GROMACS .gro file of C-alpha atoms in nm:
model
  234
    1MET     CA    1   1.908  -2.526  -0.333
    2VAL     CA    2   1.579  -2.338  -0.323
    3LYS     CA    3   1.257  -2.525  -0.382
    4VAL     CA    4   0.928  -2.345  -0.444
    5PHE     CA    5   0.625  -2.513  -0.290
    6HIS     CA    6   0.340  -2.281  -0.386
    7HIS     CA    7   0.453  -2.080  -0.682
    8GLU     CA    8   0.256  -1.782  -0.805
    9GLU     CA    9   0.361  -1.597  -1.117
   10THR     CA   10   0.496  -1.247  -1.070
   11LYS     CA   11   0.333  -1.003  -1.307
   12GLY     CA   12   0.652  -0.880  -1.463
   13ASP     CA   13   0.868  -0.587  -1.369
   14THR     CA   14   0.573  -0.354  -1.343
   15VAL     CA   15   0.624  -0.019  -1.178
   16GLY     CA   16   0.415   0.006  -0.862
   17SER     CA   17   0.115   0.228  -0.815
   18GLN     CA   18   0.188   0.592  -0.887
   19ARG     CA   19   0.019   0.687  -0.560
   20LYS     CA   20   0.283   0.858  -0.352
   21MET     CA   21   0.426   0.656  -0.064
   22THR     CA   22   0.255   0.765   0.256
   23ARG     CA   23   0.449   0.880   0.562
   24LYS     CA   24   0.342   0.566   0.748
   25GLN     CA   25   0.453   0.340   0.464
   26LYS     CA   26   0.789   0.515   0.447
   27ASP     CA   27   0.841   0.477   0.822
   28ILE     CA   28   0.764   0.105   0.796
   29VAL     CA   29   1.001   0.056   0.503
   30ILE     CA   30   1.281   0.246   0.679
   31GLY     CA   31   1.246   0.014   0.976
   32MET     CA   32   1.258  -0.287   0.744
   33ILE     CA   33   1.568  -0.157   0.567
   34LEU     CA   34   1.757  -0.146   0.895
   35GLY     CA   35   1.617  -0.493   0.955
   36ASP     CA   36   1.576  -0.781   0.710
   37ALA     CA   37   1.455  -0.613   0.390
   38TYR     CA   38   1.660  -0.594   0.071
   39LEU     CA   39   1.622  -0.332  -0.202
   40GLN     CA   40   1.716  -0.465  -0.545
   41LYS     CA   41   1.809  -0.217  -0.815
   42THR     CA   42   1.603  -0.260  -1.133
   43GLY     CA   43   1.707   0.041  -1.339
   44LYS     CA   44   1.853   0.388  -1.311
   45GLN     CA   45   1.580   0.512  -1.078
   46ASN     CA   46   1.377   0.210  -0.970
   47ALA     CA   47   1.418  -0.067  -0.715
   48ARG     CA   48   1.204  -0.346  -0.578
   49LEU     CA   49   1.160  -0.452  -0.217
   50ARG     CA   50   1.234  -0.815  -0.132
   51LEU     CA   51   1.104  -0.954   0.196
   52GLU     CA   52   1.177  -1.289   0.359
   53GLN     CA   53   1.069  -1.438   0.691
   54GLY     CA   54   1.092  -1.777   0.856
   55ILE     CA   55   0.786  -1.993   0.800
   56SER     CA   56   0.670  -1.930   1.158
   57GLN     CA   57   0.658  -1.556   1.086
   58ARG     CA   58   0.433  -1.572   0.781
   59ASP     CA   59   0.172  -1.360   0.959
   60TYR     CA   60   0.431  -1.086   1.007
   61LEU     CA   61   0.516  -1.094   0.636
   62GLU     CA   62   0.146  -1.074   0.550
   63TRP     CA   63   0.117  -0.766   0.770
   64LYS     CA   64   0.404  -0.600   0.582
   65VAL     CA   65   0.237  -0.676   0.250
   66ARG     CA   66  -0.097  -0.536   0.367
   67GLU     CA   67   0.070  -0.215   0.481
   68LEU     CA   68   0.239  -0.178   0.141
   69LYS     CA   69  -0.032  -0.340  -0.070
   70ASN     CA   70  -0.011  -0.087  -0.355
   71TYR     CA   71   0.345  -0.208  -0.424
   72PHE     CA   72   0.273  -0.581  -0.448
   73GLN     CA   73   0.115  -0.777  -0.731
   74SER     CA   74   0.268  -1.121  -0.675
   75LYS     CA   75   0.174  -1.366  -0.400
   76ILE     CA   76   0.378  -1.490  -0.107
   77LYS     CA   77   0.586  -1.797  -0.193
   78THR     CA   78   0.683  -2.075   0.044
   79LEU     CA   79   1.035  -2.198  -0.027
   80GLU     CA   80   1.285  -2.442   0.112
   81ARG     CA   81   1.653  -2.375   0.171
   82ASN     CA   82   1.934  -2.614   0.262
   83ASN     CA   83   2.191  -2.509   0.520
   84PRO     CA   84   2.508  -2.712   0.444
   85ILE     CA   85   2.676  -2.603   0.766
   86TRP     CA   86   2.400  -2.723   0.997
   87ARG     CA   87   2.291  -2.996   0.754
   88ARG     CA   88   1.935  -2.886   0.791
   89THR     CA   89   1.659  -2.787   0.555
   90TYR     CA   90   1.417  -2.516   0.656
   91GLN     CA   91   1.119  -2.339   0.506
   92TYR     CA   92   1.072  -1.967   0.467
   93VAL     CA   93   0.835  -1.728   0.292
   94ARG     CA   94   0.928  -1.463   0.039
   95ILE     CA   95   0.769  -1.190  -0.167
   96GLN     CA   96   0.904  -0.907  -0.378
   97SER     CA   97   0.736  -0.586  -0.482
   98THR     CA   98   0.696  -0.432  -0.821
   99ALA     CA   99   0.970  -0.189  -0.924
  100SER     CA  100   0.914   0.165  -0.803
  101PRO     CA  101   1.102   0.496  -0.792
  102ASP     CA  102   0.994   0.522  -0.427
  103PHE     CA  103   1.213   0.224  -0.344
  104GLY     CA  104   1.477   0.356  -0.581
  105LYS     CA  105   1.507   0.677  -0.379
  106LEU     CA  106   1.543   0.484  -0.054
  107ARG     CA  107   1.801   0.254  -0.211
  108SER     CA  108   2.011   0.554  -0.314
  109ILE     CA  109   2.014   0.660   0.052
  110PHE     CA  110   2.072   0.326   0.224
  111TYR     CA  111   2.299   0.146  -0.025
  112ASN     CA  112   2.645   0.194  -0.167
  113ASN     CA  113   2.633  -0.027  -0.476
  114SER     CA  114   2.499  -0.353  -0.326
  115GLN     CA  115   2.620  -0.284   0.029
  116LYS     CA  116   2.369  -0.164   0.290
  117ILE     CA  117   2.494   0.146   0.470
  118ILE     CA  118   2.387   0.389   0.741
  119PRO     CA  119   2.351   0.735   0.585
  120LYS     CA  120   2.483   1.041   0.766
  121THR     CA  121   2.126   1.175   0.758
  122ILE     CA  122   1.986   0.880   0.956
  123ALA     CA  123   1.888   1.105   1.249
  124ILE     CA  124   1.672   1.310   1.012
  125ILE     CA  125   1.519   1.009   0.838
  126PHE     CA  126   1.459   0.774   1.132
  127LYS     CA  127   1.235   0.960   1.378
  128ASN     CA  128   0.915   0.759   1.418
  129PRO     CA  129   0.880   0.492   1.691
  130LEU     CA  130   0.696   0.286   1.427
  131SER     CA  131   1.025   0.248   1.239
  132LEU     CA  132   1.190   0.145   1.563
  133ALA     CA  133   0.919  -0.115   1.627
  134VAL     CA  134   0.954  -0.267   1.279
  135TRP     CA  135   1.331  -0.279   1.321
  136PHE     CA  136   1.286  -0.458   1.652
  137MET     CA  137   1.032  -0.705   1.509
  138ASP     CA  138   1.284  -0.785   1.235
  139ASP     CA  139   1.608  -0.807   1.433
  140GLY     CA  140   1.532  -0.752   1.799
  141HIS     CA  141   1.525  -1.001   2.085
  142TYR     CA  142   1.430  -0.977   2.451
  143TYR     CA  143   1.624  -1.199   2.690
  144GLN     CA  144   1.398  -1.293   2.979
  145ARG     CA  145   1.685  -1.401   3.204
  146ASP     CA  146   1.866  -1.069   3.184
  147ARG     CA  147   1.554  -0.855   3.122
  148MET     CA  148   1.746  -0.684   2.845
  149ALA     CA  149   1.671  -0.618   2.478
  150TYR     CA  150   1.916  -0.677   2.195
  151LEU     CA  151   1.908  -0.538   1.842
  152TYR     CA  152   2.125  -0.738   1.605
  153ILE     CA  153   2.280  -0.534   1.326
  154PRO     CA  154   2.500  -0.618   1.025
  155ASN     CA  155   2.874  -0.574   1.041
  156PHE     CA  156   2.865  -0.199   0.997
  157ASP     CA  157   3.185  -0.002   1.047
  158LYS     CA  158   3.246   0.202   1.362
  159GLU     CA  159   3.128   0.525   1.203
  160SER     CA  160   2.796   0.369   1.099
  161ILE     CA  161   2.738   0.228   1.447
  162LYS     CA  162   2.818   0.569   1.592
  163LEU     CA  163   2.553   0.723   1.365
  164LEU     CA  164   2.296   0.468   1.484
  165LEU     CA  165   2.376   0.532   1.849
  166GLU     CA  166   2.353   0.907   1.799
  167MET     CA  167   2.018   0.873   1.621
  168LEU     CA  168   1.875   0.661   1.904
  169LYS     CA  169   1.998   0.910   2.161
  170VAL     CA  170   1.877   1.226   1.987
  171ASN     CA  171   1.542   1.099   1.857
  172PHE     CA  172   1.436   0.850   2.123
  173ASN     CA  173   1.649   0.922   2.431
  174LEU     CA  174   1.779   0.565   2.413
  175LEU     CA  175   2.134   0.479   2.519
  176PRO     CA  176   2.223   0.122   2.416
  177ILE     CA  177   2.579  -0.006   2.406
  178ALA     CA  178   2.731  -0.152   2.088
  179LYS     CA  179   2.898  -0.490   2.137
  180GLN     CA  180   3.054  -0.758   1.920
  181LYS     CA  181   2.891  -1.101   1.955
  182LYS     CA  182   2.929  -1.432   1.773
  183ARG     CA  183   2.637  -1.342   1.547
  184GLY     CA  184   2.787  -1.002   1.469
  185ASN     CA  185   2.733  -0.652   1.602
  186VAL     CA  186   2.454  -0.597   1.850
  187LEU     CA  187   2.304  -0.303   2.034
  188VAL     CA  188   2.250  -0.401   2.396
  189PHE     CA  189   1.989  -0.219   2.603
  190SER     CA  190   2.029  -0.219   2.981
  191VAL     CA  191   1.727  -0.302   3.197
  192ASN     CA  192   1.635   0.066   3.227
  193GLU     CA  193   1.696   0.133   2.858
  194THR     CA  194   1.486  -0.173   2.773
  195LYS     CA  195   1.195  -0.026   2.970
  196LYS     CA  196   1.223   0.294   2.768
  197LEU     CA  197   1.246   0.101   2.441
  198MET     CA  198   0.941  -0.113   2.518
  199ASN     CA  199   0.739   0.190   2.620
  200LEU     CA  200   0.812   0.342   2.279
  201ILE     CA  201   0.739   0.041   2.058
  202GLN     CA  202   0.485  -0.179   2.236
  203LYS     CA  203   0.175  -0.026   2.078
  204TYR     CA  204   0.310  -0.099   1.729
  205ILE     CA  205   0.405  -0.464   1.782
  206ILE     CA  206   0.156  -0.686   1.598
  207PRO     CA  207  -0.003  -0.974   1.793
  208SER     CA  208   0.198  -1.254   1.630
  209MET     CA  209   0.525  -1.080   1.723
  210ARG     CA  210   0.445  -1.005   2.086
  211TYR     CA  211   0.655  -1.302   2.189
  212LYS     CA  212   0.947  -1.063   2.144
  213LEU     CA  213   0.817  -0.846   2.427
  214PRO     CA  214   0.856  -0.903   2.802
  215LEU     CA  215   0.544  -1.013   2.988
  216ASP     CA  216   0.502  -0.658   3.113
  217PRO     CA  217   0.653  -0.433   2.845
  218VAL     CA  218   0.694  -0.136   3.079
  219SER     CA  219   0.832  -0.289   3.396
  220THR     CA  220   1.001  -0.590   3.229
  221ASP     CA  221   0.877  -0.789   3.529
  222ARG     CA  222   0.825  -1.147   3.415
  223LYS     CA  223   0.578  -1.206   3.698
  224SER     CA  224   0.346  -0.930   3.582
  225ASP     CA  225   0.059  -0.978   3.342
  226PHE     CA  226   0.093  -0.843   2.989
  227ARG     CA  227  -0.106  -0.521   2.976
  228ILE     CA  228  -0.126  -0.229   2.737
  229SER     CA  229  -0.284   0.088   2.870
  230SER     CA  230  -0.579   0.226   2.677
  231GLU     CA  231  -0.390   0.535   2.564
  232MET     CA  232  -0.124   0.313   2.405
  233VAL     CA  233  -0.365   0.125   2.178
  234LEU     CA  234  -0.371   0.227   1.813
   0.00000   0.00000   0.00000
């Protein structure tokens, strides 16, 4: 059961602003697609972007909306969902964009019918560390005990995982290992690979999501203070 706490009316199935999607916006959306975002088909050429976050990550959702503000007309909703397995009720926040051909094009690349896929062109599409940072904010986790980063991914087939690994190697010189865990597939970064990953993404991680970073993002030394060098600041 889903209960809406603060409902705001969505202004129909309006096509988003005709202003072309910027390169930065596209890089953010690509990171979200590999993460938690869902693209819903709304016609032959259009799709809308649906975003959900846990209630504690509302600030992160608000950041996404600000970055893509020309695609949103509705307001963020706070909802409640029951988990029958855990017998718990939890709150989350959701928003969906207006329909747009920009999202329609991305859906045609990253979806096969309603199934999210990894396209063979992923190494051409996914090149910006910003996309990597958004992907990590969505589905990444840093384990302090092991000083290693994990990126949780859906149950893609072996070929799709191979494409992801090749993209990370070619575009970012990252060499994680794919493993099967209870929660599904995961890309595991060794201590050294985690240092490389953090060095790439740290400047893009928004303040409310810095809890996903080690105390010192470069050395992964928990005893060090959290510092970002001046040249790394946006």
